[in-house]
CSV table of C-alpha atoms (C1' of nucleotides) in Angstrom, one decimal:
chain,number,residue,atom,x,y,z
A,1,UNK,CA,-6.9,-12.8,-3.6
A,2,UNK,CA,-3.6,-11.3,-4.9
A,3,UNK,CA,-0.3,-12.8,-5.6
A,4,UNK,CA,2.5,-10.5,-6.7
A,5,UNK,CA,1.4,-10.3,-10.3
A,6,UNK,CA,-2.2,-9.3,-9.3
A,7,UNK,CA,-0.7,-6.7,-6.9
A,8,UNK,CA,1.6,-5.3,-9.8
A,9,UNK,CA,-1.2,-5.3,-12.1
A,10,UNK,CA,-3.3,-3.3,-9.4
A,11,UNK,CA,-0.3,-1.0,-9.2
A,12,UNK,CA,-0.2,-0.4,-12.7
A,13,UNK,CA,-3.9,0.3,-13.0
A,14,UNK,CA,-4.2,2.7,-10.5
A,15,UNK,CA,-0.8,4.6,-10.9
A,16,UNK,CA,-2.0,6.9,-13.9
A,17,UNK,CA,-4.8,7.9,-11.7
A,18,UNK,CA,-3.2,8.5,-8.3
A,19,UNK,CA,0.4,9.9,-9.3
A,20,UNK,CA,0.8,13.7,-8.5
A,21,UNK,CA,-2.8,13.7,-7.1
A,22,UNK,CA,-3.5,15.6,-3.6
A,23,UNK,CA,-5.3,13.2,-1.5
A,24,UNK,CA,-8.1,15.7,-0.6
A,25,UNK,CA,-10.0,13.5,1.7
A,26,UNK,CA,-9.9,9.9,3.5
A,27,UNK,CA,-13.1,8.4,4.0
A,28,UNK,CA,-13.1,5.2,6.3
A,29,UNK,CA,-16.1,3.2,6.9
A,30,UNK,CA,-14.7,0.2,8.4
A,31,UNK,CA,-11.4,0.9,10.3
A,32,UNK,CA,-11.0,-2.9,11.5
A,33,UNK,CA,-8.9,-4.7,9.0
A,34,UNK,CA,-5.9,-7.0,9.7
A,35,UNK,CA,-4.8,-4.2,12.1
A,36,UNK,CA,-6.8,-1.3,12.6
A,37,UNK,CA,-6.1,1.6,10.2
A,38,UNK,CA,-3.9,4.2,12.2
A,39,UNK,CA,-6.0,7.3,13.4
A,40,UNK,CA,-3.4,9.6,12.3
A,41,UNK,CA,-3.4,8.1,8.7
A,42,UNK,CA,-5.7,10.9,7.5
A,43,UNK,CA,-4.0,13.7,9.1
A,44,UNK,CA,-0.6,12.6,7.5
A,45,UNK,CA,-2.0,12.4,3.8
A,46,UNK,CA,-5.1,14.8,3.6
A,47,UNK,CA,-4.1,17.4,1.1
A,48,UNK,CA,-0.6,16.1,0.3
A,49,UNK,CA,0.1,14.9,-3.0
A,50,UNK,CA,1.0,11.3,-3.7
A,51,UNK,CA,4.9,11.5,-4.8
A,52,UNK,CA,5.2,8.1,-6.0
A,53,UNK,CA,3.8,4.4,-6.0
A,54,UNK,CA,6.0,1.3,-5.8
A,55,UNK,CA,5.4,-2.5,-4.7
A,56,UNK,CA,7.5,-4.5,-2.1
A,57,UNK,CA,6.6,-8.1,-2.1
A,58,UNK,CA,2.6,-7.9,-1.8
A,59,UNK,CA,2.7,-4.4,-0.3
A,60,UNK,CA,1.7,-1.2,-2.2
A,61,UNK,CA,3.6,1.6,-1.1
A,62,UNK,CA,2.4,5.1,-1.4
A,63,UNK,CA,5.0,7.7,-0.8
A,64,UNK,CA,4.0,11.4,0.6
A,65,UNK,CA,6.3,14.0,1.7
A,66,UNK,CA,5.2,13.1,5.3
A,67,UNK,CA,5.8,9.4,5.0
A,68,UNK,CA,4.3,6.0,3.4
A,69,UNK,CA,0.9,4.5,3.4
A,70,UNK,CA,1.2,0.8,3.1
A,71,UNK,CA,-1.6,-1.1,1.6
A,72,UNK,CA,-1.8,-4.9,1.5
A,73,UNK,CA,-4.8,-6.6,-0.1
A,74,UNK,CA,-4.7,-9.9,1.9
A,75,UNK,CA,-7.0,-12.5,0.5
A,76,UNK,CA,-9.6,-10.8,-0.8
A,77,UNK,CA,-8.7,-7.0,-1.2
A,78,UNK,CA,-9.0,-5.0,-4.3
A,79,UNK,CA,-8.0,-1.4,-5.1
A,80,UNK,CA,-9.9,0.3,-7.8
A,81,UNK,CA,-10.7,3.8,-9.3
A,82,UNK,CA,-14.4,5.3,-9.2
A,83,UNK,CA,-16.0,8.5,-10.0
A,84,UNK,CA,-16.3,10.3,-6.8
A,85,UNK,CA,-19.7,10.1,-5.4
A,86,UNK,CA,-20.2,6.3,-6.7
A,87,UNK,CA,-22.3,4.8,-3.9
A,88,UNK,CA,-20.3,2.6,-1.6
A,89,UNK,CA,-21.1,-1.3,-1.6
A,90,UNK,CA,-20.9,-3.6,1.5
A,91,UNK,CA,-17.2,-4.0,1.6
A,92,UNK,CA,-15.9,-0.6,0.4
A,93,UNK,CA,-14.4,0.0,3.7
A,94,UNK,CA,-12.1,3.1,2.4
A,95,UNK,CA,-12.1,5.8,0.0
A,96,UNK,CA,-9.4,8.4,-0.9
A,97,UNK,CA,-10.7,11.3,-2.8
A,98,UNK,CA,-8.4,12.5,-5.3
A,99,UNK,CA,-7.8,16.0,-6.8
A,100,UNK,CA,-9.1,14.8,-10.0
A,101,UNK,CA,-12.5,13.8,-9.2
A,102,UNK,CA,-11.8,10.1,-9.0
A,103,UNK,CA,-11.7,8.3,-5.9
A,104,UNK,CA,-9.1,5.2,-5.0
A,105,UNK,CA,-11.5,2.7,-3.2
A,106,UNK,CA,-10.3,-0.1,-0.9
A,107,UNK,CA,-12.5,-3.1,-0.9
A,108,UNK,CA,-11.9,-6.2,1.2
A,109,UNK,CA,-14.9,-8.7,2.3
A,110,UNK,CA,-12.6,-10.9,4.3
A,111,UNK,CA,-10.5,-8.0,5.8
A,112,UNK,CA,-7.4,-9.8,5.9
A,113,UNK,CA,-5.8,-6.8,4.3
A,114,UNK,CA,-4.2,-3.9,6.1
A,115,UNK,CA,-3.8,-0.2,5.5
A,116,UNK,CA,-0.7,1.2,7.4
A,117,UNK,CA,1.4,4.4,7.8
A,118,UNK,CA,5.1,4.8,8.5
A,119,UNK,CA,7.4,7.7,8.6
A,120,UNK,CA,10.4,5.8,8.7
A,121,UNK,CA,11.8,4.5,5.5
A,122,UNK,CA,9.7,1.9,4.3
A,123,UNK,CA,12.4,-0.8,4.0
A,124,UNK,CA,13.0,-0.2,7.4
A,125,UNK,CA,9.4,-0.9,8.4
A,126,UNK,CA,9.1,-4.0,10.7
A,127,UNK,CA,6.9,-5.8,8.2
A,128,UNK,CA,9.1,-5.3,5.2
A,129,UNK,CA,12.7,-5.3,6.8
A,130,UNK,CA,12.9,-9.0,7.1
A,131,UNK,CA,11.5,-10.0,3.8
A,132,UNK,CA,13.5,-12.0,1.2
A,133,UNK,CA,14.5,-10.7,-2.3
A,134,UNK,CA,11.8,-9.7,-5.1
A,135,UNK,CA,11.5,-12.8,-7.4
A,136,UNK,CA,12.1,-10.7,-10.5
A,137,UNK,CA,15.3,-9.2,-9.1
A,138,UNK,CA,18.9,-10.4,-9.9
A,139,UNK,CA,19.3,-11.1,-6.0
A,140,UNK,CA,16.9,-13.8,-6.7
A,141,UNK,CA,19.1,-16.6,-8.5
A,142,UNK,CA,19.8,-20.2,-8.1
A,143,UNK,CA,22.9,-19.7,-5.8
A,144,UNK,CA,20.9,-17.5,-3.5
A,145,UNK,CA,17.9,-20.3,-3.6
A,146,UNK,CA,20.4,-23.0,-2.7
A,147,UNK,CA,21.9,-21.3,0.2
A,148,UNK,CA,18.3,-20.0,1.4
A,149,UNK,CA,17.0,-23.6,1.3
A,150,UNK,CA,20.1,-25.1,2.6
A,151,UNK,CA,18.8,-26.0,6.2
A,152,UNK,CA,15.3,-26.4,5.4
A,153,UNK,CA,14.0,-30.0,5.4
A,154,UNK,CA,10.3,-28.7,4.5
A,155,UNK,CA,8.6,-29.2,1.3
A,156,UNK,CA,10.2,-27.3,-1.5
A,157,UNK,CA,6.7,-25.6,-2.1
A,158,UNK,CA,6.4,-24.5,1.5
A,159,UNK,CA,10.1,-23.1,1.1
A,160,UNK,CA,9.3,-20.7,-2.0
A,161,UNK,CA,6.1,-19.9,-0.3
A,162,UNK,CA,8.0,-18.6,2.6
A,163,UNK,CA,8.5,-14.5,2.5
A,164,UNK,CA,11.9,-15.0,4.2
A,165,UNK,CA,13.2,-16.9,1.1
A,166,UNK,CA,11.7,-15.1,-1.6
A,167,UNK,CA,8.3,-13.0,-1.8
A,168,UNK,CA,5.7,-12.8,-4.0
A,169,UNK,CA,5.0,-16.4,-4.7
A,170,UNK,CA,1.7,-17.4,-3.6
A,171,UNK,CA,-0.3,-20.5,-3.6
A,172,UNK,CA,-1.2,-20.2,-7.4
A,173,UNK,CA,2.3,-19.5,-8.8
A,174,UNK,CA,4.0,-21.9,-6.4
A,175,UNK,CA,2.4,-25.0,-8.0
A,176,UNK,CA,2.7,-23.5,-11.6
A,177,UNK,CA,6.3,-22.7,-11.2
A,178,UNK,CA,7.1,-26.3,-9.6
A,179,UNK,CA,5.2,-27.5,-12.6
A,180,UNK,CA,7.2,-25.5,-15.0
A,181,UNK,CA,10.5,-26.5,-13.3
A,182,UNK,CA,9.3,-30.3,-13.0
A,183,UNK,CA,10.0,-30.6,-9.6
A,184,UNK,CA,7.7,-32.5,-7.2
A,185,UNK,CA,6.4,-30.1,-4.4
A,186,UNK,CA,6.7,-32.4,-1.8
A,187,UNK,CA,10.6,-32.6,-2.4
A,188,UNK,CA,12.7,-31.4,0.7
A,189,UNK,CA,14.1,-28.1,0.1
A,190,UNK,CA,17.5,-28.6,1.1
A,191,UNK,CA,17.6,-31.8,-1.4
A,192,UNK,CA,17.2,-30.2,-4.8
A,193,UNK,CA,20.2,-30.5,-7.2
A,194,UNK,CA,22.0,-27.5,-8.5
A,195,UNK,CA,20.3,-27.7,-11.8
A,196,UNK,CA,16.9,-27.9,-10.1
A,197,UNK,CA,17.7,-24.6,-8.2
A,198,UNK,CA,18.5,-23.5,-11.6
A,199,UNK,CA,15.4,-24.6,-13.2
A,200,UNK,CA,13.2,-23.3,-10.3
A,201,UNK,CA,14.6,-20.0,-10.1
A,202,UNK,CA,14.2,-19.7,-13.7
A,203,UNK,CA,10.4,-20.9,-13.7
A,204,UNK,CA,9.5,-18.6,-10.7
A,205,UNK,CA,10.7,-15.5,-12.6
A,206,UNK,CA,9.2,-17.1,-16.2
A,207,UNK,CA,5.7,-17.9,-14.5
A,208,UNK,CA,5.3,-14.6,-12.7
A,209,UNK,CA,6.3,-12.4,-15.8
A,210,UNK,CA,4.0,-14.4,-18.1
A,211,UNK,CA,1.3,-13.7,-15.3
A,212,UNK,CA,2.0,-10.1,-14.9
A,213,UNK,CA,1.6,-9.7,-18.8
A,214,UNK,CA,-1.5,-11.4,-18.8
A,215,UNK,CA,-2.9,-9.0,-16.2
A,216,UNK,CA,-3.0,-11.5,-13.4
A,217,UNK,CA,-5.0,-14.5,-12.5
A,218,UNK,CA,-8.7,-14.1,-12.1
A,219,UNK,CA,-10.3,-17.2,-10.2
A,220,UNK,CA,-13.2,-15.7,-8.5
A,221,UNK,CA,-13.2,-12.1,-8.3
A,222,UNK,CA,-10.0,-10.3,-9.1
A,223,UNK,CA,-10.6,-7.3,-11.2
A,224,UNK,CA,-8.1,-4.8,-12.2
A,225,UNK,CA,-8.5,-1.0,-11.3
A,226,UNK,CA,-10.8,-0.8,-14.3
A,227,UNK,CA,-12.8,-3.3,-13.6
A,228,UNK,CA,-11.5,-6.0,-16.2
A,229,UNK,CA,-10.6,-9.4,-15.3
A,230,UNK,CA,-6.8,-10.9,-15.4
A,231,UNK,CA,-6.4,-13.6,-18.0
A,232,UNK,CA,-3.7,-15.7,-16.5
A,233,UNK,CA,-6.3,-18.4,-15.4
A,234,UNK,CA,-6.7,-19.7,-18.9
A,235,UNK,CA,-2.6,-20.5,-18.9
A,236,UNK,CA,-2.8,-22.2,-15.5
A,237,UNK,CA,-1.2,-26.0,-16.1
A,238,UNK,CA,-1.9,-27.5,-12.7
A,239,UNK,CA,-3.5,-25.1,-10.4
A,240,UNK,CA,-7.3,-26.2,-9.9
A,241,UNK,CA,-7.1,-29.1,-12.4
A,242,UNK,CA,-7.2,-32.0,-9.9
A,243,UNK,CA,-8.3,-35.2,-11.7
A,244,UNK,CA,-8.0,-33.4,-15.1
A,245,UNK,CA,-5.6,-34.7,-17.5
A,246,UNK,CA,-1.9,-33.1,-17.6
A,247,UNK,CA,-1.5,-30.9,-20.8
A,248,UNK,CA,2.2,-32.5,-21.1
A,249,UNK,CA,1.7,-36.0,-20.5
A,250,UNK,CA,-2.2,-36.8,-19.9
A,251,UNK,CA,-1.7,-38.3,-16.7
A,252,UNK,CA,-4.3,-37.2,-13.8
A,253,UNK,CA,-3.3,-33.9,-11.9
A,254,UNK,CA,-3.4,-34.5,-8.3
A,255,UNK,CA,-4.3,-32.3,-5.6
A,256,UNK,CA,-2.6,-32.5,-2.0
A,257,UNK,CA,-2.7,-30.4,1.0
A,258,UNK,CA,0.8,-29.2,1.8
A,259,UNK,CA,1.1,-27.0,4.9
A,260,UNK,CA,-2.5,-26.7,4.8
A,261,UNK,CA,-2.9,-25.3,1.3
A,262,UNK,CA,-4.0,-27.1,-1.5
A,263,UNK,CA,-1.3,-28.2,-4.0
A,264,UNK,CA,-1.4,-29.3,-7.7
A,265,UNK,CA,1.0,-31.4,-9.5
A,266,UNK,CA,1.5,-34.2,-12.0
A,267,UNK,CA,3.0,-37.0,-10.8
A,268,UNK,CA,4.4,-38.1,-13.9
A,269,UNK,CA,6.0,-34.7,-15.0
A,270,UNK,CA,7.1,-33.6,-11.9
A,271,UNK,CA,9.9,-36.1,-10.2
B,1,DC,C1',17.6,-21.1,14.0
B,2,DT,C1',13.3,-23.8,11.5
B,3,DT,C1',8.8,-25.7,11.7
B,4,DT,C1',3.8,-26.0,13.0
B,5,DG,C1',-0.6,-24.6,13.8
B,6,DC,C1',-3.7,-20.8,14.7
B,7,DA,C1',-5.7,-16.6,14.2
B,8,DC,C1',-8.0,-12.9,11.5
B,9,DC,C1',-12.9,-12.6,8.3
B,10,DT,C1',-16.8,-13.3,5.0
B,11,DG,C1',-18.9,-15.6,1.0
B,12,DT,C1',-19.5,-19.6,-1.8
B,13,DT,C1',-20.1,-24.5,-2.4
B,14,DG,C1',-21.6,-28.9,-1.9
B,15,DG,C1',-23.4,-32.9,0.8
B,16,DC,C1',-26.8,-34.2,3.5
C,1,DT,C1',-35.5,-25.3,0.9
C,2,DG,C1',-32.3,-25.1,5.0
C,3,DC,C1',-28.1,-26.2,7.7
C,4,DC,C1',-23.5,-27.2,8.4
C,5,DA,C1',-18.8,-28.0,7.1
C,6,DA,C1',-15.1,-27.1,4.2
C,7,DC,C1',-12.8,-23.8,1.6
C,8,DA,C1',-10.8,-19.7,-0.6
C,9,DG,C1',-5.7,-16.0,-3.9
C,10,DG,C1',-2.3,-14.3,2.9
C,11,DT,C1',0.7,-14.0,6.5
C,12,DG,C1',2.1,-12.4,11.3
C,13,DC,C1',2.5,-14.7,15.5
C,14,DA,C1',3.4,-17.7,19.4
C,15,DA,C1',5.2,-21.8,20.8
C,16,DA,C1',7.5,-26.3,19.9
DNA sequence: CTTTGCACCTGTTGGC
DNA sequence: TGCCAACAGGTGCAAA
């Protein structure tokens, strides 16, 4: 489900309800996510106040005095705020009961998400320490991207979806960014020109910012903490538009599988 | 080192 | 209506 704009939207929606709140109780109905929820999670956060909430790549970091809870939403995860005593539905796996009579509820039909605990600095955690730069940071620039792609013969779309190169660019925004930069997703990553690395870097930032502004993309079931959808779907130029006309040149948008992911592009606009 | 394919799950959709 | 295959917003991991 979520790419970086959806995770960021989730963070912003949830933050006012959870920040500085004590986590009074943790109710785990299903502990088997991508990895089992650690046994000591509840012990570590129960009655502890949430000091801060941040995001790294698509992970949400809940900072307590005792350590950090990492939440990843996988393909189908949601976090939302519910009144306490709201009956749990089938895939509502975890509730965090807060001091303000709300609960933070984790829902995830496919269970590809994760809830983990670490008491070392979060950026040293094995899942986070090898990640590439944040796409909206100044560390992610065209010079960096050119270097990172230096030895990569794989399609550029695959490269920008690789978390070692840059984080936060998922399947939707990879297609959208490449369309915006007018680059064919099949081009070998190492073979782009300097101008193209520049264009692509700018496009990724531009698309992600616009998507965050629109509250993310709701294709099927992504909803904000308050239950509202994201509106970036209406701004998608190529994703999900196979056989439809390109908004710029009226060519038929093509779809093609690149490394087992459906990819959309305009064969005329994207060289 | 890069690259590939698989694995983890449930729900929805479309073809027969 | 039922059945089955294919597919879905992610990504860590083993193996080539």
